[in-house]
Amino acid sequence: MTKRIAIIGAGPGGYVAAIKAAQLEAEVILIENREIGGTCLNRGCIPTKTYFRNAEIMSSLKRADEFGIKVEGYSLDGKALLERKNKVVNDLVTGIEKLISSYKNIEFVPGKASLKDSKTLTVELLEGGTREIEADNIIIATGSYPQMTETKGVDLPGVITSDDILELNHIPETLIVVGGGVIGLEFASIYQELGSHVILLASRILKDGDKEIGKRLLPTIKKQGIETYVNIRAKEISKEGDKLKVLAKYKEKEEEIEVVGDYVLIASGRGPLVEGLGLDNVGVDYSKRGIQVDDNYETTVPGIYAIGDVNSKGIQLAHVASAQGEYVVEKVMGHEPDINLEHWPSCVFTMTEVAQVGYTEEQLKEKEIDYRSSKFMFSANGKALALGEPEGIIKILASNGDNRILGVHILGPHANDLIHEGALAISNGMDVAAIKRTIHAHPTLSEAFFEATLGLDEAAIHIAPKRKRRG
């Protein structure tokens, strides 16, 4: 008998789960009350990376003299920027819609779904009316929403979320960014290059990242021209004429500062989107962290699963949501998934990119794992110098026990592409020798990864040998 699976949400978790289920010959009902593609495609990953490309071009134009190129009279059209972003998003949404429609066993239902019981959904159809849908299994993939802090004045006009800023048709003269996580840092870096004067107020810089990388990132942010304050919290936002003023206080000293800007972007993270799902109707446990799930992403009600940003795992990454979706579908369809969900690459699109996979040094110390580390600077890499991007470092952590690669941390050019060699190594339990025996092309940025790996055994060619201590 064909298994029937209902999926709430058509973001990168939901639509990937739907396609995987269709490939495994399930009958699939995919329900979405907004655009296909979810936050990532419509209000997150893709729009910001579209703007990131604009920022890269602006940065290159500003530095054109370094490459012997004279450029005069260029400017940025905020309306054209918005139109380009919308076109990229629309093209991708249309493509995914066509992809979904190509599977005859996927029914797409535009509407808002809630749980009636463990096997039944009530859907308020966008075209009007309601419909009840029964399924053998239900997968919740509703994603997340931008959270506002409890700071006084966050309800003032001009205090915006990451969703709002992507709809502006102009570049703010001064933008205040509150938050030093991935979202805050990306928007700060992008808008500084697009022409805003950015003021960053951060409690911490990439709190979940390797501390050394965070410390090295800070000077690059400041060098970019971003007015940066760290270990500080916004206390109050108020109007000052046609501007907004933010009063902020340092955490470890009795000192306050005031900054003034045209907009205040609150980038304090995202919360799980559980409202209106009817979780209480059927006894699904949830909290502010998200829907409670076990290691198989099953909720406290058998047969109901939650994947992506909405669950309690706290990993708010589109590619992780997709992987969780595939994992759940394979489980439901009676297969044994072969997906490593323990480790995943995490990427930050600042102008000097940041990427990591596996353990940080702090985590290894906490777990009392015996390890060693090696670092290679991009300033010693020919391709990085040719690109004019010599800043940054590749740091690799390996076990002293079985020589496996445990963590890779990159700050530098194209870090978010380079990280996948580390992800491949860690996900497959590869050791240092597996990397060492692999020839890396020259001249490429990947050579920096190779050299850092060689350094773990003090065999690097382009790292000077350590001086031996005299006895």
Coordinates of C-alpha atoms in Angstrom, one line a residue:
M1 CA 0.0 0.0 0.0
T2 CA 1.3 3.5 -0.9
K3 CA 2.3 5.6 2.0
R4 CA 0.8 9.0 2.2
I5 CA 2.9 11.9 3.6
A6 CA 1.7 15.4 4.4
I7 CA 4.4 18.1 4.7
I8 CA 3.6 21.6 6.2
G9 CA 6.0 24.1 4.6
A10 CA 7.7 24.3 1.2
G11 CA 11.0 25.8 2.2
P12 CA 14.3 24.0 1.7
G13 CA 13.3 21.4 4.3
G14 CA 9.8 20.8 3.1
Y15 CA 10.2 20.8 -0.7
V16 CA 13.3 18.7 -0.6
A17 CA 11.5 16.2 1.7
A18 CA 8.5 16.2 -0.8
I19 CA 10.8 15.4 -3.8
K20 CA 12.6 12.7 -1.9
A21 CA 9.3 11.1 -0.8
A22 CA 8.0 11.3 -4.4
Q23 CA 11.2 9.6 -5.6
L24 CA 10.5 6.8 -3.1
E25 CA 7.0 6.5 -4.5
A26 CA 5.0 8.0 -1.6
E27 CA 1.9 10.0 -2.2
V28 CA 2.8 13.5 -1.1
I29 CA 0.8 16.5 -0.1
L30 CA 2.9 19.7 0.2
I31 CA 1.2 22.6 2.0
E32 CA 2.5 26.2 2.0
N33 CA 0.8 29.5 2.9
R34 CA 3.4 31.7 1.3
E35 CA 6.0 31.4 -1.5
I36 CA 7.7 28.1 -2.3
G37 CA 11.3 28.2 -1.2
G38 CA 10.6 29.5 2.3
T39 CA 12.8 32.0 4.1
C40 CA 16.0 30.9 2.5
L41 CA 15.0 31.5 -1.1
N42 CA 12.7 34.5 -0.6
R43 CA 13.9 36.4 2.5
G44 CA 17.3 34.9 3.4
C45 CA 20.1 33.0 1.7
I46 CA 19.5 33.9 -1.9
P47 CA 18.5 37.6 -1.6
T48 CA 21.4 38.3 0.7
K49 CA 23.9 36.5 -1.6
T50 CA 22.5 38.5 -4.5
Y51 CA 23.3 41.7 -2.6
F52 CA 26.6 40.2 -1.5
R53 CA 27.6 39.9 -5.2
N54 CA 26.8 43.6 -5.6
A55 CA 28.9 44.4 -2.6
E56 CA 31.8 42.4 -4.0
I57 CA 31.6 44.4 -7.3
M58 CA 31.5 47.7 -5.3
S59 CA 34.5 46.6 -3.3
S60 CA 36.4 45.7 -6.5
L61 CA 35.6 49.1 -8.0
K62 CA 36.8 50.9 -5.0
R63 CA 40.1 49.0 -5.2
A64 CA 40.5 49.2 -9.0
D65 CA 43.6 51.3 -8.7
E66 CA 45.4 48.4 -7.0
F67 CA 45.0 46.4 -10.3
G68 CA 46.0 49.2 -12.6
I69 CA 42.5 50.0 -13.6
K70 CA 41.1 53.5 -13.6
V71 CA 37.3 53.7 -13.0
E72 CA 35.4 57.0 -12.7
G73 CA 31.8 58.0 -12.3
Y74 CA 30.2 54.8 -11.1
S75 CA 27.2 54.8 -8.7
L76 CA 24.7 52.3 -7.2
D77 CA 21.0 52.4 -8.0
G78 CA 19.1 51.0 -5.0
K79 CA 15.9 50.4 -7.1
A80 CA 17.9 48.4 -9.7
L81 CA 19.5 46.5 -6.9
L82 CA 16.1 45.5 -5.5
E83 CA 14.8 44.6 -9.0
R84 CA 17.8 42.3 -9.7
K85 CA 17.3 40.6 -6.3
N86 CA 13.6 40.1 -7.1
K87 CA 14.4 38.6 -10.5
V88 CA 16.9 36.1 -9.1
V89 CA 14.4 35.1 -6.5
N90 CA 11.5 34.8 -8.9
D91 CA 13.5 32.8 -11.4
L92 CA 14.5 30.3 -8.7
V93 CA 11.0 30.1 -7.2
T94 CA 9.5 29.4 -10.7
G95 CA 12.1 26.7 -11.3
I96 CA 11.3 24.9 -8.0
E97 CA 7.5 25.2 -8.8
K98 CA 8.1 23.5 -12.1
L99 CA 10.3 20.9 -10.5
I100 CA 7.6 20.0 -8.0
S101 CA 4.9 19.9 -10.6
S102 CA 7.0 17.5 -12.6
Y103 CA 6.3 14.8 -9.9
K104 CA 2.8 13.5 -10.5
N105 CA 2.7 12.1 -7.0
I106 CA 3.2 15.5 -5.3
E107 CA 0.0 17.6 -4.7
F108 CA 0.8 21.2 -3.9
V109 CA -1.9 22.8 -1.7
P110 CA -1.7 26.6 -1.1
G111 CA -3.0 27.1 2.4
K112 CA -2.4 27.3 6.2
A113 CA -2.3 23.9 7.9
S114 CA -3.0 23.0 11.5
L115 CA -3.1 19.6 13.3
K116 CA -6.5 18.2 14.0
D117 CA -5.2 14.9 15.3
S118 CA -2.1 12.8 14.7
K119 CA -3.2 11.7 11.2
T120 CA -5.3 14.7 10.1
L121 CA -4.6 18.3 9.1
T122 CA -7.1 21.1 8.7
V123 CA -6.1 23.4 5.9
E124 CA -7.4 27.0 5.4
L125 CA -7.1 27.3 1.7
L126 CA -5.7 30.6 0.3
E127 CA -8.4 30.5 -2.4
G128 CA -11.1 30.2 0.3
G129 CA -12.7 27.4 2.3
T130 CA -11.1 24.6 4.2
R131 CA -10.0 21.1 3.5
E132 CA -9.1 18.1 5.7
I133 CA -6.1 16.0 4.7
E134 CA -5.4 12.6 6.2
A135 CA -1.9 11.1 6.1
D136 CA 0.1 8.2 7.4
N137 CA 2.8 10.6 8.5
I138 CA 3.1 14.4 9.0
I139 CA 6.3 16.4 8.6
I140 CA 6.4 20.0 10.0
A141 CA 8.8 22.2 8.1
T142 CA 7.5 25.7 8.8
G143 CA 10.9 27.4 9.4
S144 CA 11.5 30.5 11.5
Y145 CA 10.8 34.2 11.8
P146 CA 13.1 37.2 12.6
Q147 CA 12.9 37.9 16.3
M148 CA 12.8 41.4 17.8
T149 CA 14.6 42.1 21.1
E150 CA 12.8 43.5 24.1
T151 CA 14.8 46.7 23.8
K152 CA 12.7 49.8 24.4
G153 CA 11.7 51.5 21.2
V154 CA 11.9 48.5 18.8
D155 CA 8.4 49.4 17.6
L156 CA 9.5 52.8 16.2
P157 CA 9.3 53.3 12.4
G158 CA 12.7 52.7 10.9
V159 CA 13.5 49.8 13.3
I160 CA 13.6 46.9 10.9
T161 CA 14.2 43.1 10.6
S162 CA 16.2 41.2 8.1
D163 CA 13.0 40.7 6.1
D164 CA 12.3 44.4 6.0
I165 CA 15.8 45.5 4.9
L166 CA 15.6 43.3 1.8
E167 CA 12.6 45.3 0.6
L168 CA 14.3 48.8 0.8
N169 CA 14.7 50.4 -2.6
H170 CA 17.5 52.7 -1.5
I171 CA 20.8 52.4 0.4
P172 CA 20.6 54.0 3.9
E173 CA 23.1 56.8 4.6
T174 CA 23.7 55.3 8.1
L175 CA 22.6 51.9 9.2
I176 CA 22.9 50.7 12.8
V177 CA 23.1 46.9 13.1
V178 CA 22.3 45.3 16.4
G179 CA 23.7 41.8 16.6
G180 CA 27.1 40.1 15.9
G181 CA 25.8 36.7 14.6
V182 CA 25.7 35.6 11.0
I183 CA 22.8 37.7 10.0
G184 CA 24.1 40.9 11.6
L185 CA 27.6 40.5 10.3
E186 CA 26.5 39.7 6.7
F187 CA 24.2 42.7 6.5
A188 CA 26.8 45.0 8.1
S189 CA 29.5 43.9 5.7
I190 CA 27.2 44.1 2.6
Y191 CA 25.7 47.5 3.3
Q192 CA 29.1 49.0 4.2
E193 CA 30.3 48.1 0.7
L194 CA 27.0 49.3 -0.9
G195 CA 27.6 52.8 0.5
S196 CA 26.1 53.0 3.9
H197 CA 28.0 54.0 7.0
V198 CA 27.4 50.9 9.2
I199 CA 27.5 51.0 13.0
L200 CA 27.7 47.5 14.5
L201 CA 26.6 46.9 18.1
A202 CA 27.5 43.3 19.1
S203 CA 27.3 41.4 22.3
R204 CA 29.7 38.9 20.8
I205 CA 31.2 38.1 17.4
L206 CA 30.1 34.7 16.1
K207 CA 29.5 33.2 19.5
D208 CA 29.2 29.6 18.2
G209 CA 32.4 29.8 16.1
D210 CA 36.0 29.1 16.9
K211 CA 37.2 32.0 19.2
E212 CA 40.4 32.5 17.3
I213 CA 38.6 33.0 14.0
G214 CA 36.2 35.5 15.7
K215 CA 39.1 37.4 17.0
R216 CA 40.8 37.5 13.6
L217 CA 37.5 38.5 11.9
L218 CA 37.1 41.6 14.1
P219 CA 40.0 43.6 12.6
T220 CA 38.9 42.8 9.0
I221 CA 35.4 44.2 9.9
K222 CA 36.9 47.4 11.3
K223 CA 39.3 47.7 8.3
Q224 CA 36.3 47.6 6.0
G225 CA 35.2 50.8 7.7
I226 CA 32.4 49.4 9.9
E227 CA 32.2 51.4 13.1
T228 CA 32.2 48.5 15.6
Y229 CA 31.4 48.1 19.2
V230 CA 31.7 44.7 20.9
N231 CA 30.6 43.4 24.4
I232 CA 27.8 45.9 24.3
R233 CA 24.0 45.7 24.4
A234 CA 21.4 48.1 23.0
K235 CA 19.3 49.5 25.9
E236 CA 16.9 51.9 24.2
I237 CA 16.0 53.2 20.7
S238 CA 14.5 56.7 20.4
K239 CA 13.7 59.3 17.7
E240 CA 16.1 62.2 17.2
G241 CA 14.6 64.4 14.6
D242 CA 14.2 62.3 11.4
K243 CA 16.9 59.9 12.7
L244 CA 17.0 57.1 15.2
K245 CA 19.3 57.1 18.3
V246 CA 20.4 53.9 20.0
L247 CA 21.6 54.0 23.6
A248 CA 23.9 51.1 24.3
K249 CA 25.8 49.9 27.4
Y250 CA 28.9 47.9 27.7
K251 CA 28.5 44.6 29.5
E252 CA 31.7 44.7 31.6
K253 CA 32.0 48.3 32.4
E254 CA 29.8 51.2 33.5
E255 CA 29.9 53.1 30.2
E256 CA 27.3 54.0 27.7
I257 CA 27.4 55.2 24.2
E258 CA 24.9 56.8 21.8
V259 CA 24.8 56.3 18.0
V260 CA 22.5 57.8 15.5
G261 CA 21.4 56.4 12.1
D262 CA 18.6 56.3 9.5
Y263 CA 17.6 52.7 10.2
V264 CA 18.2 50.2 13.0
L265 CA 18.4 46.6 11.9
I266 CA 17.6 44.2 14.7
A267 CA 19.6 41.0 13.9
S268 CA 19.1 39.1 17.2
G269 CA 18.3 35.8 15.7
R270 CA 15.3 33.8 14.5
G271 CA 12.5 32.0 16.4
P272 CA 10.7 28.7 15.4
L273 CA 7.5 29.3 13.6
V274 CA 5.0 27.3 15.6
E275 CA 2.0 29.7 15.9
G276 CA -1.2 28.3 14.5
L277 CA 0.0 24.8 14.0
G278 CA -2.4 23.4 16.6
L279 CA 0.5 21.6 18.4
D280 CA -1.5 21.7 21.7
N281 CA -4.4 19.9 20.0
V282 CA -2.5 16.7 19.7
G283 CA 0.1 17.0 22.5
V284 CA 3.2 17.8 20.6
D285 CA 5.8 19.2 23.0
Y286 CA 7.5 22.5 22.1
S287 CA 9.2 25.5 23.7
K288 CA 10.8 28.8 22.7
R289 CA 13.6 26.7 21.3
G290 CA 11.3 24.9 18.9
I291 CA 9.4 21.6 18.6
Q292 CA 10.9 18.8 20.7
V293 CA 12.2 16.0 18.6
D294 CA 14.3 12.9 19.1
D295 CA 17.4 11.8 17.1
N296 CA 15.1 10.7 14.3
Y297 CA 13.3 14.1 14.3
E298 CA 10.1 12.5 15.5
T299 CA 8.1 14.7 17.9
T300 CA 6.5 13.5 21.1
V301 CA 3.5 12.3 19.0
P302 CA 4.5 9.2 17.0
G303 CA 4.2 9.7 13.2
I304 CA 4.6 13.5 13.4
Y305 CA 8.1 14.9 12.6
A306 CA 9.7 18.3 12.7
I307 CA 12.7 19.3 10.5
G308 CA 14.7 22.5 10.0
D309 CA 14.5 25.8 11.9
V310 CA 11.3 24.8 13.6
N311 CA 12.7 21.9 15.7
S312 CA 14.6 22.0 18.9
K313 CA 18.0 21.1 17.4
G314 CA 18.7 24.8 16.9
I315 CA 20.6 24.4 13.6
Q316 CA 19.1 27.2 11.4
L317 CA 20.7 26.4 8.1
A318 CA 18.9 25.6 4.8
H319 CA 21.2 22.8 3.9
V320 CA 20.7 21.1 7.2
A321 CA 17.0 21.4 6.9
S322 CA 17.2 19.7 3.5
A323 CA 19.3 16.9 4.9
Q324 CA 17.0 16.4 7.8
G325 CA 14.1 16.2 5.4
E326 CA 15.7 13.5 3.3
Y327 CA 16.7 11.6 6.5
V328 CA 13.1 11.6 7.8
V329 CA 11.6 10.6 4.6
E330 CA 14.0 7.7 4.2
K331 CA 13.1 6.5 7.7
V332 CA 9.4 6.8 7.2
M333 CA 9.7 4.9 3.9
G334 CA 11.5 2.0 5.7
H335 CA 15.1 2.8 4.5
E336 CA 18.2 3.3 6.7
P337 CA 19.5 6.8 5.9
D338 CA 23.2 7.1 5.1
I339 CA 23.5 10.8 5.9
N340 CA 26.0 12.2 8.4
L341 CA 23.9 14.8 10.4
E342 CA 26.5 15.2 13.2
H343 CA 28.7 17.6 11.2
W344 CA 27.7 20.3 8.7
P345 CA 29.4 23.3 7.1
S346 CA 28.5 26.7 8.4
C347 CA 29.2 29.8 6.2
V348 CA 29.3 33.5 6.8
F349 CA 29.2 35.8 3.8
T350 CA 31.2 38.8 5.1
M351 CA 33.6 40.5 2.7
T352 CA 36.3 38.3 4.2
E353 CA 34.4 35.1 4.3
V354 CA 34.1 32.7 7.3
A355 CA 33.4 29.0 7.2
Q356 CA 33.7 26.1 9.6
V357 CA 32.8 22.4 10.0
G358 CA 33.4 20.0 12.8
Y359 CA 34.6 20.9 16.3
T360 CA 36.0 24.2 17.5
E361 CA 39.1 24.2 19.7
E362 CA 36.9 25.2 22.7
Q363 CA 34.7 22.1 22.1
L364 CA 37.6 19.8 21.9
K365 CA 39.0 21.1 25.1
E366 CA 35.6 20.8 26.8
K367 CA 35.3 17.2 25.6
E368 CA 38.9 16.5 26.7
I369 CA 39.8 15.2 23.3
D370 CA 43.6 15.0 22.6
Y371 CA 44.2 17.0 19.4
R372 CA 46.7 19.1 17.5
S373 CA 46.2 22.1 15.2
S374 CA 47.9 23.6 12.1
K375 CA 47.4 26.9 10.4
F376 CA 48.3 28.3 7.0
M377 CA 48.0 32.0 6.1
F378 CA 46.5 33.0 2.8
S379 CA 49.3 35.6 2.5
A380 CA 51.5 32.7 1.6
N381 CA 49.2 31.4 -1.1
G382 CA 49.9 32.5 -4.7
K383 CA 46.2 32.5 -5.9
A384 CA 45.1 34.6 -2.9
L385 CA 47.9 37.1 -3.7
A386 CA 46.9 37.2 -7.4
L387 CA 43.3 37.8 -6.4
G388 CA 44.4 40.7 -4.1
E389 CA 42.8 38.9 -1.1
P390 CA 45.8 37.8 1.1
E391 CA 44.0 38.2 4.4
G392 CA 42.9 35.2 6.4
I393 CA 43.9 31.7 7.6
I394 CA 43.0 28.1 7.3
K395 CA 43.0 26.2 10.6
I396 CA 42.8 22.5 10.9
L397 CA 42.3 20.4 14.0
A398 CA 43.1 16.7 14.1
S399 CA 43.0 13.9 16.6
N400 CA 46.3 12.8 18.2
G401 CA 44.6 9.4 18.7
D402 CA 43.5 8.1 15.3
N403 CA 44.8 11.1 13.2
R404 CA 41.3 12.0 12.0
I405 CA 40.4 15.5 10.9
L406 CA 38.1 16.9 13.6
G407 CA 37.6 20.5 12.7
V408 CA 38.3 23.0 9.8
H409 CA 38.0 26.8 10.3
I410 CA 38.6 29.2 7.4
L411 CA 38.7 33.0 7.3
G412 CA 39.6 34.3 3.9
P413 CA 38.8 34.3 0.2
H414 CA 36.1 31.9 -1.0
A415 CA 36.1 30.2 2.5
N416 CA 32.5 29.1 1.9
D417 CA 33.5 27.1 -1.2
L418 CA 36.7 25.8 0.3
I419 CA 35.0 24.4 3.4
H420 CA 33.6 21.4 1.6
E421 CA 36.9 19.6 1.4
G422 CA 36.9 19.7 5.2
A423 CA 33.2 18.7 5.3
L424 CA 33.9 15.7 3.1
A425 CA 36.9 14.7 5.3
I426 CA 35.1 15.0 8.6
S427 CA 31.8 13.4 7.5
N428 CA 33.6 10.4 6.1
G429 CA 36.0 10.0 9.0
M430 CA 39.1 10.7 6.8
D431 CA 42.5 11.1 8.4
V432 CA 45.4 13.4 7.8
A433 CA 47.0 10.8 5.5
A434 CA 44.0 10.8 3.1
I435 CA 44.5 14.5 2.5
K436 CA 48.3 14.3 2.3
R437 CA 48.2 11.7 -0.5
T438 CA 45.8 13.8 -2.6
I439 CA 47.5 16.1 -5.2
H440 CA 46.0 19.6 -5.1
A441 CA 46.1 21.8 -8.2
H442 CA 48.3 24.9 -8.5
P443 CA 47.7 27.8 -8.3
T444 CA 44.5 27.4 -6.3
L445 CA 43.2 28.5 -2.9
S446 CA 42.7 24.8 -2.1
E447 CA 46.5 24.5 -1.7
A448 CA 46.2 26.5 1.5
F449 CA 44.0 23.6 2.9
F450 CA 46.6 21.1 1.7
E451 CA 49.5 23.0 3.3
A452 CA 47.6 23.4 6.6
T453 CA 47.0 19.6 6.6
L454 CA 50.6 18.9 5.9
G455 CA 51.5 21.2 8.8
L456 CA 49.7 18.8 11.2
D457 CA 52.7 16.4 10.6
E458 CA 55.2 19.2 10.3
A459 CA 55.5 18.3 6.6
A460 CA 54.3 21.5 5.0
I461 CA 56.4 22.8 2.1
H462 CA 55.5 26.4 2.4
I463 CA 55.6 26.8 6.2
A464 CA 59.0 27.5 7.7
P465 CA 60.1 24.8 10.1
K466 CA 59.8 25.4 13.8
R467 CA 63.0 26.4 15.4
K468 CA 64.4 23.7 17.7
R469 CA 65.1 24.8 21.2
R470 CA 68.6 24.7 22.3
G471 CA 69.1 22.4 25.3

